[in-house]
Amino acid sequence: MWRLLVAATLVTVTMGTNTIVLLHGIMDNYKTVTAISNKIVRDFPKTKTHSIQMYPGMESLASLKKQVRTLKNKVKALNIRGNITFIGHSMGAVTMRVLIQTWDRSNVTRFISLAGPHAGICKVPPISSNKIRFVPTSSSCNEACNKTLAAIAYSGFGQEISALNLWHDPVREEMYRRKNVFLPPSLCQTRSSCSGRRVTCHFTVK
């Protein structure tokens, strides 16, 4: 992973970007991407990095629409001049991608996604990796269980939770497109939802 990250950063630096903004994933905090930031600075001393701190831990369950707005305000507050590269991990990568698509006047020119679930998920991330495991998926859960999970994910309450904003049940595609208020528009899967900027991801690390 580090080799790919350094290669991606090298492409970024050599193409003229001197500022990198990093965002952590769900149930995490800025310290995770600070380790990446420190390595970038060591390898490329002239590159400026900013590790965004927002919605750490359980707070990261806030709706992704809210998180996109918060990220926009935080990046604007940095008052960065010149081109910016976004590096996002996991859900942070999705948040960054949608911000790029919807922010007409941004100076973000490059985007690196690290394990970003851009096509959606069909599992709920564990709150505690030691105690609470993944909710069963369609391969290990009967039809009644799947229908219940979809009903919760696509309800008004469910769509206020970030992980469920990414819920993409492949068996219930029509329901997903109609009731998921965040992901389908960002992927041009609904009517009049493709007016945003195109995003090119240079590296996706899984």
Short mmCIF file of C-alpha atoms in Angstrom, two decimals:
data_model
loop_
_atom_site.label_atom_id
_atom_site.label_comp_id
_atom_site.label_asym_id
_atom_site.label_seq_id
_atom_site.Cartn_x
_atom_site.Cartn_y
_atom_site.Cartn_z
CA MET A 1 0.00 0.00 0.00
CA TRP A 2 2.78 2.43 0.90
CA ARG A 3 4.48 1.94 -2.45
CA LEU A 4 1.27 2.75 -4.31
CA LEU A 5 0.65 5.75 -2.09
CA VAL A 6 4.14 7.13 -2.64
CA ALA A 7 3.78 6.56 -6.39
CA ALA A 8 0.46 8.39 -6.39
CA THR A 9 1.93 11.24 -4.38
CA LEU A 10 4.91 11.44 -6.73
CA VAL A 11 2.55 11.82 -9.68
CA THR A 12 0.73 14.55 -7.78
CA VAL A 13 3.85 16.49 -6.86
CA THR A 14 5.48 16.26 -10.26
CA MET A 15 2.28 17.50 -11.91
CA GLY A 16 2.39 20.74 -9.95
CA THR A 17 0.24 20.19 -6.86
CA ASN A 18 1.89 21.43 -3.67
CA THR A 19 -0.98 20.96 -1.19
CA ILE A 20 -2.63 17.68 -0.17
CA VAL A 21 -5.77 17.39 1.96
CA LEU A 22 -6.45 14.05 3.67
CA LEU A 23 -9.66 12.72 5.21
CA HIS A 24 -10.16 9.65 7.41
CA GLY A 25 -12.87 7.00 7.14
CA ILE A 26 -15.85 5.95 9.24
CA MET A 27 -15.37 5.29 12.97
CA ASP A 28 -11.91 6.80 12.74
CA ASN A 29 -10.15 10.12 13.29
CA TYR A 30 -7.52 12.38 11.77
CA LYS A 31 -4.66 10.46 13.41
CA THR A 32 -5.09 7.64 10.88
CA VAL A 33 -4.33 9.82 7.88
CA THR A 34 -1.76 11.85 9.82
CA ALA A 35 0.55 8.83 9.52
CA ILE A 36 0.17 9.04 5.74
CA SER A 37 0.63 12.81 5.87
CA ASN A 38 3.88 12.50 7.84
CA LYS A 39 5.30 10.04 5.31
CA ILE A 40 4.43 12.33 2.42
CA VAL A 41 6.15 15.25 4.12
CA ARG A 42 9.25 13.16 4.80
CA ASP A 43 9.48 12.00 1.18
CA PHE A 44 8.41 15.33 -0.36
CA PRO A 45 9.42 18.15 2.04
CA LYS A 46 8.00 20.94 -0.14
CA THR A 47 4.52 19.44 -0.13
CA LYS A 48 2.03 20.89 2.35
CA THR A 49 -0.50 18.52 3.91
CA HIS A 50 -3.67 19.03 5.94
CA SER A 51 -5.31 16.15 7.84
CA ILE A 52 -8.95 17.09 8.26
CA GLN A 53 -10.49 16.47 11.66
CA MET A 54 -14.27 16.04 11.47
CA TYR A 55 -16.87 13.60 12.77
CA PRO A 56 -14.50 11.27 14.68
CA GLY A 57 -15.67 7.92 16.03
CA MET A 58 -19.44 7.57 16.44
CA GLU A 59 -19.95 11.10 15.10
CA SER A 60 -19.01 9.73 11.67
CA LEU A 61 -22.50 8.22 11.47
CA ALA A 62 -23.84 11.69 10.62
CA SER A 63 -25.46 11.83 7.17
CA LEU A 64 -23.05 12.12 4.27
CA LYS A 65 -24.85 15.19 2.91
CA LYS A 66 -23.99 16.90 6.19
CA GLN A 67 -20.42 15.64 6.03
CA VAL A 68 -19.95 16.93 2.48
CA ARG A 69 -21.07 20.41 3.59
CA THR A 70 -18.76 20.31 6.60
CA LEU A 71 -15.81 19.20 4.50
CA LYS A 72 -16.41 22.04 2.05
CA ASN A 73 -16.39 24.59 4.87
CA LYS A 74 -13.23 23.14 6.39
CA VAL A 75 -11.36 23.15 3.08
CA LYS A 76 -12.48 26.72 2.35
CA ALA A 77 -11.29 27.77 5.82
CA LEU A 78 -7.78 26.54 4.94
CA ASN A 79 -7.67 29.27 2.27
CA ILE A 80 -5.37 27.22 0.04
CA ARG A 81 -4.03 28.89 -3.08
CA GLY A 82 -3.11 26.80 -6.08
CA ASN A 83 -4.08 23.26 -6.94
CA ILE A 84 -5.16 20.78 -4.28
CA THR A 85 -5.02 17.00 -4.21
CA PHE A 86 -7.57 15.12 -2.12
CA ILE A 87 -6.61 11.80 -0.51
CA GLY A 88 -9.52 10.05 1.18
CA HIS A 89 -9.70 6.75 3.00
CA SER A 90 -12.84 4.58 2.97
CA MET A 91 -15.97 6.69 3.52
CA GLY A 92 -13.80 9.79 3.56
CA ALA A 93 -12.98 9.09 -0.08
CA VAL A 94 -16.68 9.02 -0.98
CA THR A 95 -17.24 12.30 0.87
CA MET A 96 -14.37 13.90 -1.03
CA ARG A 97 -15.56 12.61 -4.41
CA VAL A 98 -19.06 14.01 -3.94
CA LEU A 99 -17.66 17.35 -2.80
CA ILE A 100 -15.54 17.58 -5.95
CA GLN A 101 -18.58 16.80 -8.09
CA THR A 102 -20.78 19.42 -6.46
CA TRP A 103 -18.30 22.25 -5.81
CA ASP A 104 -18.07 24.26 -9.03
CA ARG A 105 -15.38 26.69 -7.90
CA SER A 106 -13.04 24.38 -6.06
CA ASN A 107 -9.35 24.20 -6.92
CA VAL A 108 -9.20 20.45 -6.30
CA THR A 109 -7.53 19.03 -9.39
CA ARG A 110 -6.56 15.50 -8.31
CA PHE A 111 -8.15 12.83 -6.18
CA ILE A 112 -6.70 9.63 -4.70
CA SER A 113 -9.16 7.14 -3.23
CA LEU A 114 -7.92 4.59 -0.70
CA ALA A 115 -10.48 1.75 -0.44
CA GLY A 116 -13.41 4.06 -1.05
CA PRO A 117 -16.74 2.20 -1.42
CA HIS A 118 -17.92 4.38 -4.30
CA ALA A 119 -20.42 1.84 -5.65
CA GLY A 120 -21.93 1.33 -2.20
CA ILE A 121 -21.88 -1.35 0.48
CA CYS A 122 -24.14 -4.20 1.56
CA LYS A 123 -22.69 -4.55 5.03
CA VAL A 124 -22.76 -2.27 8.05
CA PRO A 125 -19.26 -1.51 9.41
CA PRO A 126 -18.75 -2.78 12.97
CA ILE A 127 -18.97 -0.26 15.79
CA SER A 128 -16.33 -2.25 17.66
CA SER A 129 -14.22 -4.74 15.76
CA ASN A 130 -13.80 -6.76 18.97
CA LYS A 131 -17.46 -7.03 19.95
CA ILE A 132 -19.86 -6.28 17.09
CA ARG A 133 -19.36 -8.02 13.77
CA PHE A 134 -20.83 -7.30 10.34
CA VAL A 135 -24.58 -7.53 9.86
CA PRO A 136 -25.34 -10.60 7.69
CA THR A 137 -25.46 -10.04 3.93
CA SER A 138 -27.66 -11.65 1.30
CA SER A 139 -25.40 -14.69 1.15
CA SER A 140 -25.91 -15.52 4.84
CA CYS A 141 -29.29 -13.99 5.61
CA ASN A 142 -32.72 -15.20 4.56
CA GLU A 143 -35.15 -13.15 2.47
CA ALA A 144 -37.08 -11.82 5.45
CA CYS A 145 -33.84 -10.58 7.00
CA ASN A 146 -32.77 -8.90 3.74
CA LYS A 147 -36.11 -7.15 3.37
CA THR A 148 -35.87 -5.86 6.93
CA LEU A 149 -32.33 -4.56 6.38
CA ALA A 150 -33.39 -2.79 3.16
CA ALA A 151 -36.46 -1.28 4.83
CA ILE A 152 -34.30 0.17 7.60
CA ALA A 153 -31.53 1.35 5.28
CA TYR A 154 -33.89 3.12 2.87
CA SER A 155 -36.18 4.64 5.50
CA GLY A 156 -36.10 8.32 6.41
CA PHE A 157 -34.31 7.44 9.62
CA GLY A 158 -31.81 5.20 7.85
CA GLN A 159 -30.90 7.87 5.34
CA GLU A 160 -29.75 10.12 8.18
CA ILE A 161 -26.94 7.62 8.89
CA SER A 162 -23.77 7.75 6.80
CA ALA A 163 -23.22 3.99 6.50
CA LEU A 164 -26.79 3.58 5.24
CA ASN A 165 -26.33 6.42 2.74
CA LEU A 166 -23.95 3.93 1.10
CA TRP A 167 -26.34 0.97 1.33
CA HIS A 168 -26.69 -0.56 -2.15
CA ASP A 169 -28.75 -3.72 -2.13
CA PRO A 170 -28.15 -5.35 -5.55
CA VAL A 171 -31.32 -7.41 -5.22
CA ARG A 172 -33.46 -4.29 -4.71
CA GLU A 173 -32.00 -1.96 -7.30
CA GLU A 174 -35.21 -0.04 -7.97
CA MET A 175 -35.76 0.55 -4.26
CA TYR A 176 -32.15 1.67 -3.88
CA ARG A 177 -32.41 4.22 -6.70
CA ARG A 178 -35.72 5.56 -5.45
CA LYS A 179 -35.07 5.79 -1.71
CA ASN A 180 -31.32 6.20 -1.23
CA VAL A 181 -31.06 9.99 -1.23
CA PHE A 182 -27.27 10.22 -1.40
CA LEU A 183 -25.49 7.57 -3.45
CA PRO A 184 -27.58 7.20 -6.66
CA PRO A 185 -27.46 10.94 -7.52
CA SER A 186 -23.69 10.99 -6.98
CA LEU A 187 -23.32 8.10 -9.43
CA CYS A 188 -25.64 9.58 -12.06
CA GLN A 189 -28.20 6.84 -11.40
CA THR A 190 -31.19 9.14 -11.09
CA ARG A 191 -32.77 11.65 -13.45
CA SER A 192 -31.05 15.04 -13.70
CA SER A 193 -28.20 13.89 -11.46
CA CYS A 194 -25.26 14.10 -13.87
CA SER A 195 -24.66 17.83 -13.94
CA GLY A 196 -21.69 17.71 -11.58
CA ARG A 197 -17.99 17.57 -12.40
CA ARG A 198 -16.40 14.37 -13.63
CA VAL A 199 -13.94 12.85 -11.18
CA THR A 200 -10.87 10.93 -12.25
CA CYS A 201 -9.41 8.69 -9.57
CA HIS A 202 -5.70 8.08 -10.21
CA PHE A 203 -5.30 5.27 -7.70
CA THR A 204 -7.79 3.13 -5.84
CA VAL A 205 -6.11 0.98 -3.22
CA LYS A 206 -8.05 -1.94 -1.77
#
